[in-house]
Amino acid sequence: MSARTRISGSRRTIVVLAVVAVASLLTGVGLSRLVQSPGAAAAEAAPPKAGPITVPVESRVIANDVVLRGDVGYEDPVPVRVETGEVQGRAVVTGQVPEVGATLDAASVALEVAGRPVIVLPGDLPTYRTLRAGVSGPDVRQLKAALAALGINGGDPSTDDYDDAAAAGVRALYQRVGYEAPSATDDLAAAVKSAQEGVTSAEEALASARRELDTAKAGPAASRLRELDSAVTVARIAVEDAQAVCNAPTEDQPCDRAALARAQGDLDVALLTRDEADNPADTTALAAAVTSAAARLTEAKADLSTAKQATLTPLPASEVVFMAALPRRVDDVTVTRGGTVEGAVMSVSGATLEIVGSAAKTDADLLTVGATGTILLDDQEIPVSITAIAPEEAAAEGSDGGTGGDGSGDQQAKASGRFAVTFSPASLTPEQVTTLQGTNVRIRIPVSSTGGEVLAVPLAALTAGPGGESRVEVAGKDGASELVTVTTGLAAQGYVEIVSSASPLGEGDLVVVGVSGGDEAAGKDASSQESTEDEDGAAG
C-alpha cells in the first residue's frame, strides 16, 4: 500500500467522525427540549390568569329584518275551455291562436273558431249558456259588469235581464274587437215583419171605430136640421090644403079623405124625424167597438215587441270566455290552426310573477301588506312588495280544507302557526323573468330600523341587574370597571341600541363582553350570556 492511499483513508475517517459528532449534538438538543422538569410541568398545567374581554362602544345603524325563502311562479294557473255545443258544423280553429307567453286582457280574442271570435271578458262565473232576449240571471249581471269595466254601456249592472241595453253593449263589444256582431235568423226577421203588419191593421181599425163614435156623439149637422125643418113645413102645408078642401068641398074639388090621411102621415114622419135629430144618439155599441179595437192594437204591439226582442243581438256561449284576475299569461296552447276544439284549448295563469313564501307567526306579525323587501338576482337587489298575508291551510287529518261554513278550517290554519306571504316583484326585464321563473329565492324584509347611527354595543355586553334593569360593565383605563345602568332600544344583528345611560357612555368606550381563562371566569361568561339572551328577547 502506498503512502498516498494511507492518507486518503485517514481523511475519510475524520469526515465520518465529524458527521457523527454533529448528529449526536443535534439529537441531544432535541431530546433536552422534550424533557420537562416537574416544576415546569406543574406551571404549564395551571389555568391562565383570568382577564376581561372588551369591545368598544360603536356608532352604527341597527336594522331588524325578516328573512324568508319563496317560490317564484305565475299565479293561479287554470285551463281554458270553449263551449262549442251551438257551433254549426265542426268547431274548427280558424285563426287567432296565441303564442305561449302572450297576454290575454279584457276584450282580447283568445281564439277564432269557425270564423267567429272567442272574446275574453273579466268574471268568475264560467260560460254555460247563450245570453239572449228573455234570459236573466247572475251571468247576465256579470256580462253587464264586464262591459262597464270596458267603458261600454250595457245597461243597469244591478239588474239581471238581457234587455235592449245589454244587446247594444254586446254590439259595441264586437265592434271593438273587429268582428261582426251575431244577427237574428231569417225566421225571426219574418216574424217581426208580420207582427208589424198586424199592428198597422189594428191601428186602422181603431181609428175607424173612433170616427164613427165621434160622429154619433156630435149629432147631425145644421144643414141636416134645416132639411128636416123644411120637410116638416112641406108636410104641414099638404095637411092644411087637404083639410081645407074637405072643409069646403066643391064639384071640382071634392073631399079626398085618403089624400088627407096620407098628408097627415107624412107630417107625423117628418115631425118624428125632426124630434130624433134633437135627441142624443145611443153610442154604447160604438164605444164597445172602440174598446175592442184598442185591445186588439195592444195585443198586436205586444206581439211586435216579443218578435223584436227575439231579434236582439245575442252573445253566443261559444264566443266568450270569462276569466278572473285579468290580465292572464298563456302558459300552454293545445290547439293549432285547422284543428278541432276538444277539451281545454290552452292553459293560462296570472300575467305577472309572484313570490310565495312561508313565515312563522312571530315573523308574520311583523309584516304588513304593502311592506317592501328585496331579493338578490345576479348580485342585483330587486325590490318586492307584500300583496297578501294569509294563514296556510292546515293539513289536519279529517279537516275539510278550510271550506267549512263554520270557519273551522281557517282556525286550524291559524293554529298551524305558518302564514303564506305573497310578494310582487318590481318591473322586471324579460331576461330576469325567465331567470326567476320556477326558482326559490331569499327575501329580506326590513321591519324596523333606528333610521340613523346610534350608540350600540354587542348583545353579549348586557347583563341584568337585581331589579331586572339592563347594565353594561365599562372597563376603565386603570384596569378597574364600573357597572352602568342603560336603557336599550332596538336589537338586531347581534347589537343593541343604547338609548341612555346612568353614567356618560360614548363611542370608543370599552365594555366587557366576557372574561378569558379560569373555571370561575367561564361560569361568569355563561351567566352573562344567559342574561344577554334574555335581554335580546325583550329588546327584539
XYZ file of C-alpha atoms in Angstrom:
540
model
C 0.000 0.000 0.000
C 1.346 3.403 -0.919
C 1.639 6.412 1.346
C -0.913 8.306 -0.782
C -3.542 5.613 -0.232
C -2.996 5.671 3.534
C -3.542 9.462 3.644
C -6.902 9.272 1.733
C -8.224 6.654 4.151
C -7.345 8.811 7.154
C -9.266 11.785 5.724
C -12.410 9.758 5.177
C -12.263 8.559 8.748
C -12.027 12.115 10.046
C -15.067 13.255 7.971
C -17.185 10.369 9.196
C -16.309 11.098 12.801
C -17.237 14.770 12.335
C -20.655 13.961 10.857
C -21.411 11.535 13.686
C -20.472 14.147 16.238
C -22.753 16.793 14.736
C -25.679 14.373 14.533
C -25.221 13.365 18.161
C -25.207 17.020 19.202
C -28.444 17.774 17.398
C -30.133 14.691 18.830
C -29.130 15.697 22.332
C -30.524 19.185 21.913
C -33.839 17.808 20.653
C -34.164 15.353 23.484
C -33.363 18.033 26.037
C -36.385 20.037 24.816
C -38.665 17.082 25.277
C -37.547 16.527 28.829
C -39.512 18.772 31.261
C -38.911 19.195 34.982
C -41.827 18.522 37.395
C -41.949 22.202 38.348
C -42.203 23.368 34.803
C -44.896 20.795 34.056
C -46.964 21.963 37.040
C -46.626 25.588 35.989
C -47.896 24.882 32.494
C -50.851 22.840 33.815
C -52.153 25.744 35.940
C -55.055 27.829 34.453
C -54.095 31.184 32.940
C -54.852 34.315 34.848
C -58.427 35.496 34.260
C -58.951 38.776 32.390
C -61.842 40.722 30.826
C -62.681 40.621 27.126
C -63.667 44.107 25.977
C -65.042 45.687 22.823
C -65.562 49.370 22.037
C -68.941 51.098 22.007
C -69.864 51.752 18.357
C -71.923 54.292 16.439
C -73.921 52.349 13.842
C -77.306 51.859 12.188
C -79.325 48.972 13.607
C -81.947 47.368 11.383
C -84.117 44.334 12.076
C -85.017 42.142 9.094
C -87.331 39.202 8.430
C -85.732 36.721 6.052
C -87.858 34.180 4.158
C -87.493 31.753 1.278
C -90.064 31.973 -1.503
C -91.028 30.129 -4.691
C -91.296 32.214 -7.872
C -94.042 31.495 -10.388
C -97.159 32.761 -12.127
C -100.324 32.851 -10.035
C -103.448 30.716 -10.349
C -102.882 28.511 -13.438
C -106.226 27.417 -14.972
C -107.338 25.604 -18.158
C -109.451 27.453 -20.741
C -112.389 25.670 -22.373
C -114.710 26.884 -25.142
C -118.400 25.903 -25.258
C -118.935 24.533 -28.773
C -122.380 22.930 -28.433
C -124.076 25.628 -30.530
C -121.397 25.858 -33.231
C -122.835 24.903 -36.629
C -120.758 22.030 -38.022
C -117.284 21.205 -36.713
C -115.616 23.505 -34.208
C -112.541 24.125 -36.343
C -109.861 26.564 -35.176
C -109.563 29.110 -37.991
C -107.113 31.610 -36.516
C -106.037 33.909 -33.665
C -104.043 31.107 -31.992
C -101.926 32.815 -29.284
C -98.288 32.062 -28.588
C -97.010 30.835 -25.237
C -96.160 33.894 -23.177
C -98.829 36.062 -24.812
C -101.025 38.197 -22.555
C -104.826 37.989 -22.606
C -106.679 41.025 -21.300
C -110.306 42.140 -21.281
C -111.718 42.307 -24.839
C -108.838 40.198 -26.191
C -109.607 37.492 -28.739
C -108.302 34.250 -27.268
C -109.057 32.142 -30.343
C -111.076 32.068 -33.553
C -113.395 29.085 -34.015
C -115.360 28.560 -37.243
C -114.575 32.126 -38.249
C -116.022 33.589 -35.053
C -114.069 35.152 -32.154
C -113.749 33.801 -28.619
C -113.725 37.043 -26.620
C -112.096 37.287 -23.175
C -114.106 39.123 -20.503
C -113.479 39.556 -16.761
C -115.623 37.400 -14.473
C -115.569 34.482 -12.028
C -118.637 32.649 -13.366
C -117.837 30.370 -16.338
C -119.887 30.498 -19.550
C -122.708 27.939 -19.531
C -125.375 29.295 -21.927
C -126.034 31.765 -24.711
C -127.282 35.144 -23.495
C -130.291 36.385 -25.500
C -133.632 38.190 -25.090
C -135.731 36.756 -22.275
C -132.714 35.413 -20.353
C -131.968 36.625 -16.831
C -129.604 35.570 -14.080
C -126.183 36.154 -12.493
C -124.367 35.545 -15.782
C -126.247 38.494 -17.329
C -125.269 40.685 -14.384
C -121.656 39.539 -14.814
C -121.777 40.481 -18.513
C -123.084 43.973 -17.717
C -120.317 44.480 -15.139
C -117.690 43.302 -17.640
C -118.993 45.711 -20.277
C -118.975 48.552 -17.745
C -115.336 47.740 -16.879
C -114.526 48.236 -20.567
C -116.340 51.564 -20.658
C -119.242 50.109 -22.659
C -122.828 50.874 -21.615
C -124.568 47.540 -21.205
C -127.466 48.777 -19.099
C -128.051 48.834 -15.370
C -125.462 46.407 -13.880
C -127.659 45.839 -10.835
C -130.355 44.136 -12.950
C -130.049 40.644 -14.390
C -132.271 40.891 -17.509
C -130.810 40.658 -21.002
C -132.503 43.729 -22.490
C -132.056 46.229 -25.319
C -129.204 47.980 -23.500
C -127.332 44.723 -22.935
C -127.719 43.795 -26.603
C -126.462 47.224 -27.643
C -123.451 46.764 -25.348
C -122.686 43.404 -26.987
C -122.801 45.026 -30.430
C -120.335 47.667 -29.224
C -118.078 44.903 -27.859
C -117.942 43.126 -31.225
C -117.223 46.407 -32.942
C -114.275 46.927 -30.591
C -112.740 43.504 -31.292
C -113.237 43.902 -35.030
C -115.895 41.262 -35.735
C -119.479 41.494 -36.948
C -121.980 41.056 -34.136
C -124.230 37.949 -34.200
C -127.538 38.571 -36.027
C -131.087 37.169 -35.864
C -132.214 34.343 -38.166
C -134.462 34.874 -41.253
C -137.426 33.274 -39.471
C -137.197 35.769 -36.635
C -136.967 38.685 -39.077
C -140.124 37.450 -40.915
C -141.943 37.210 -37.589
C -141.118 40.837 -36.859
C -142.457 41.933 -40.265
C -145.721 40.032 -39.755
C -146.148 41.485 -36.280
C -145.599 44.984 -37.653
C -148.337 44.469 -40.257
C -150.688 43.306 -37.502
C -150.030 46.497 -35.562
C -150.782 48.634 -38.630
C -154.104 46.853 -39.288
C -155.160 47.190 -35.650
C -154.325 50.897 -35.678
C -156.533 51.448 -38.745
C -159.472 49.536 -37.214
C -159.228 51.568 -34.022
C -159.162 54.848 -35.953
C -162.331 53.899 -37.907
C -164.229 52.911 -34.752
C -163.288 56.164 -33.097
C -164.516 58.214 -36.079
C -167.923 56.530 -36.001
C -168.230 57.130 -32.275
C -167.242 60.767 -32.592
C -169.791 61.300 -35.387
C -172.556 59.777 -33.301
C -171.676 61.905 -30.299
C -171.575 65.111 -32.376
C -175.159 64.629 -33.777
C -176.491 65.819 -37.248
C -175.089 68.910 -38.853
C -177.011 72.254 -39.149
C -177.757 71.648 -42.836
C -179.441 68.368 -41.969
C -181.591 70.095 -39.378
C -182.638 72.689 -41.938
C -183.649 69.900 -44.342
C -185.718 68.240 -41.631
C -187.417 71.537 -40.747
C -188.287 72.109 -44.417
C -189.735 68.603 -44.670
C -191.998 69.308 -41.650
C -193.159 72.601 -43.171
C -193.992 70.976 -46.541
C -195.845 68.121 -44.821
C -197.857 70.543 -42.664
C -198.889 72.649 -45.724
C -200.019 69.471 -47.510
C -202.191 68.526 -44.484
C -203.687 72.039 -44.285
C -204.505 72.074 -48.007
C -206.179 68.647 -47.861
C -208.122 69.678 -44.729
C -209.325 72.920 -46.387
C -210.713 71.007 -49.339
C -212.570 68.627 -47.006
C -213.931 71.574 -45.033
C -215.376 73.237 -48.187
C -215.722 70.638 -50.938
C -216.891 71.591 -54.409
C -217.770 69.665 -57.513
C -214.391 70.478 -58.951
C -212.525 69.654 -55.649
C -214.371 67.037 -53.643
C -213.005 65.955 -50.195
C -210.367 63.247 -50.559
C -210.106 61.657 -47.162
C -207.384 59.276 -48.287
C -205.197 62.118 -49.512
C -205.745 63.887 -46.184
C -204.644 60.761 -44.299
C -201.522 60.398 -46.430
C -200.605 64.037 -45.855
C -201.105 63.612 -42.106
C -198.862 60.511 -42.129
C -196.093 62.355 -43.969
C -196.298 65.127 -41.394
C -196.081 62.699 -38.495
C -192.960 61.071 -40.005
C -191.331 64.461 -40.621
C -192.018 65.573 -37.054
C -190.660 62.281 -35.615
C -187.506 62.510 -37.659
C -187.024 66.098 -36.523
C -187.506 65.131 -32.891
C -184.958 62.272 -33.164
C -182.381 64.688 -34.575
C -182.671 66.781 -31.428
C -182.219 63.806 -29.036
C -178.591 62.409 -28.321
C -177.850 59.110 -30.067
C -177.144 55.859 -28.169
C -173.388 55.304 -28.636
C -172.967 52.238 -26.395
C -172.308 49.847 -29.258
C -169.919 52.249 -30.915
C -167.964 52.738 -27.659
C -167.718 48.972 -27.231
C -166.339 48.715 -30.753
C -163.658 51.278 -29.934
C -162.659 49.387 -26.756
C -162.379 46.131 -28.672
C -160.261 47.741 -31.387
C -157.928 49.249 -28.754
C -157.454 45.836 -27.096
C -156.574 44.280 -30.455
C -153.990 47.026 -31.018
C -152.426 46.404 -27.582
C -152.101 42.702 -28.334
C -150.576 43.442 -31.734
C -147.991 45.750 -30.178
C -147.104 43.113 -27.565
C -146.609 40.571 -30.328
C -144.354 43.016 -32.157
C -142.306 43.677 -29.003
C -141.866 39.942 -28.436
C -140.794 39.444 -32.020
C -138.327 42.313 -31.816
C -136.942 41.036 -28.505
C -136.231 37.713 -30.157
C -134.072 39.506 -32.715
C -131.901 41.320 -30.116
C -128.179 40.726 -30.633
C -127.295 37.591 -28.620
C -123.971 36.620 -27.037
C -123.325 33.003 -28.073
C -121.759 30.749 -25.435
C -119.152 29.666 -27.996
C -117.908 33.233 -28.475
C -116.977 34.292 -24.944
C -114.844 33.058 -22.038
C -114.840 34.703 -18.630
C -111.537 34.799 -16.707
C -110.873 36.046 -13.195
C -107.986 38.361 -12.351
C -107.132 39.659 -15.817
C -104.658 40.039 -17.480
C -103.629 36.419 -17.954
C -100.479 34.862 -19.382
C -100.716 31.979 -21.867
C -98.688 29.093 -20.424
C -99.611 26.370 -22.909
C -101.672 26.031 -26.118
C -103.164 22.650 -27.014
C -104.818 23.539 -30.357
C -103.498 24.507 -33.770
C -104.995 26.309 -36.739
C -107.076 23.800 -38.670
C -107.566 21.531 -35.668
C -110.824 20.799 -33.858
C -111.659 22.102 -30.406
C -111.839 19.236 -27.926
C -111.474 19.879 -24.214
C -109.181 22.625 -22.950
C -107.692 24.808 -25.673
C -104.997 26.427 -23.553
C -103.729 26.977 -20.023
C -103.360 30.465 -18.583
C -102.114 31.953 -15.350
C -101.627 35.358 -13.814
C -99.733 37.603 -16.204
C -97.194 38.732 -13.608
C -94.739 36.817 -11.477
C -95.383 36.400 -7.795
C -93.278 35.035 -4.973
C -94.925 32.969 -2.251
C -93.028 32.385 0.975
C -93.862 30.735 4.295
C -93.419 32.610 7.570
C -93.800 31.631 11.198
C -96.445 33.544 13.130
C -93.802 35.556 15.006
C -92.402 36.806 11.688
C -95.805 37.245 10.049
C -96.888 39.509 12.924
C -94.082 41.897 11.939
C -95.182 42.077 8.297
C -97.916 44.165 6.682
C -99.418 44.276 3.207
C -97.568 46.930 1.233
C -94.265 46.462 3.075
C -91.249 46.255 0.786
C -88.225 43.996 0.713
C -85.577 42.777 -1.710
C -84.427 39.639 -3.463
C -80.997 39.064 -4.931
C -80.596 38.200 -8.627
C -77.161 38.131 -10.229
C -75.748 40.298 -7.421
C -78.509 42.854 -8.026
C -81.127 43.703 -5.395
C -84.651 43.686 -6.851
C -87.450 45.358 -4.832
C -90.510 43.313 -3.919
C -93.684 44.286 -2.061
C -96.098 42.236 0.034
C -99.507 41.809 -1.627
C -101.126 39.277 0.723
C -100.624 37.567 4.090
C -102.896 34.622 4.859
C -102.813 31.568 7.131
C -101.580 28.458 5.379
C -104.083 25.627 5.060
C -103.779 23.218 7.966
C -103.019 19.669 6.867
C -105.012 18.193 9.713
C -106.456 14.726 9.172
C -110.199 14.822 8.704
C -110.306 18.571 8.055
C -112.415 19.935 5.218
C -109.604 22.004 3.764
C -110.901 25.199 5.275
C -114.096 25.268 3.196
C -116.477 24.611 6.043
C -119.031 27.248 6.756
C -118.205 27.348 10.467
C -114.712 28.734 9.857
C -113.017 25.726 11.463
C -110.620 25.374 8.510
C -109.339 28.915 8.986
C -108.921 28.339 12.718
C -106.917 25.182 12.023
C -104.754 27.093 9.553
C -104.002 29.762 12.132
C -103.284 27.083 14.710
C -100.599 25.652 12.423
C -98.533 28.785 13.109
C -97.495 29.263 9.462
C -98.564 32.034 7.126
C -98.294 32.319 3.349
C -96.789 35.665 2.364
C -97.209 36.721 -1.277
C -94.816 39.206 -2.869
C -94.942 41.106 -6.147
C -91.577 41.980 -7.689
C -90.932 45.359 -9.268
C -90.743 45.714 -13.047
C -88.513 43.013 -14.477
C -86.816 42.610 -17.816
C -87.853 39.592 -19.930
C -84.464 38.043 -19.182
C -84.988 38.452 -15.429
C -88.485 36.951 -15.687
C -87.068 33.916 -17.469
C -84.283 33.551 -14.905
C -86.566 33.878 -11.875
C -89.472 31.698 -13.014
C -89.603 28.428 -11.097
C -86.749 29.301 -8.716
C -86.597 29.602 -4.939
C -85.244 32.932 -3.712
C -84.197 34.551 -0.445
C -86.359 37.517 0.564
C -85.238 40.145 3.070
C -87.846 42.489 4.527
C -86.731 45.302 6.878
C -89.267 45.537 9.686
C -87.629 48.129 11.961
C -84.588 50.424 11.972
C -83.026 53.175 14.021
C -83.055 55.285 10.868
C -79.558 56.591 11.565
C -76.407 55.883 13.547
C -76.881 55.300 17.264
C -74.679 54.146 20.143
C -74.646 50.369 20.136
C -72.951 47.532 21.998
C -72.920 43.781 21.362
C -75.794 41.914 22.973
C -73.181 39.967 24.955
C -72.272 43.171 26.832
C -75.705 43.331 28.504
C -76.327 41.866 31.926
C -79.368 42.025 34.174
C -79.320 43.904 37.454
C -81.093 42.799 40.637
C -84.193 44.745 39.638
C -84.220 43.433 36.069
C -82.595 46.578 34.710
C -80.099 46.342 31.847
C -76.430 47.039 32.623
C -73.075 47.138 30.858
C -69.675 46.810 32.502
C -67.469 49.697 31.386
C -63.717 48.999 31.610
C -61.560 51.855 32.902
C -58.022 52.719 31.790
C -56.579 51.712 35.162
C -57.988 48.186 34.879
C -60.979 48.905 37.109
C -64.546 48.547 35.772
C -67.921 50.096 36.518
C -71.463 48.677 36.078
C -73.583 51.280 34.274
C -77.365 51.003 34.036
C -78.578 51.616 30.486
C -81.869 51.965 28.606
C -81.917 49.833 25.469
C -83.726 50.263 22.169
C -83.824 48.194 19.012
C -81.836 44.969 18.983
C -80.811 43.257 15.759
C -77.863 41.588 14.066
C -76.152 40.902 17.405
C -76.209 44.538 18.561
C -78.493 46.582 20.778
C -79.138 50.310 20.771
C -78.166 52.289 23.899
C -80.822 54.966 24.275
C -79.479 56.429 27.531
C -77.141 55.531 30.383
C -76.856 56.398 34.069
C -73.235 57.462 33.534
C -71.814 59.057 30.390
C -71.150 56.469 27.718
C -69.656 57.352 24.355
C -68.272 55.894 21.173
C -64.965 54.136 21.765
C -65.577 53.365 25.470
C -64.717 49.749 26.243
C -67.428 47.428 27.572
C -66.886 43.901 28.873
C -68.444 41.087 26.850
C -66.836 38.223 28.831
C -63.688 37.079 30.635
C -60.854 34.850 29.477
C -59.372 31.934 31.468
C -60.369 30.029 34.612
C -63.385 27.980 35.623
C -64.818 30.890 37.558
C -64.479 33.121 34.523
C -66.165 30.546 32.348
C -69.079 30.378 34.764
C -69.363 34.168 34.783
C -69.289 34.244 30.999
C -72.062 31.666 30.772
C -74.181 33.629 33.251
C -73.572 36.808 31.278
C -74.542 35.070 28.045
C -77.804 33.814 29.597
C -78.665 37.322 30.753
C -77.811 38.675 27.315
C -80.106 36.202 25.580
C -82.954 37.194 27.900
C -82.304 40.858 27.145
C -82.164 40.162 23.394
C -85.567 38.523 23.510
C -87.030 41.507 25.335
C -85.421 44.026 23.004
C -86.472 42.158 19.865
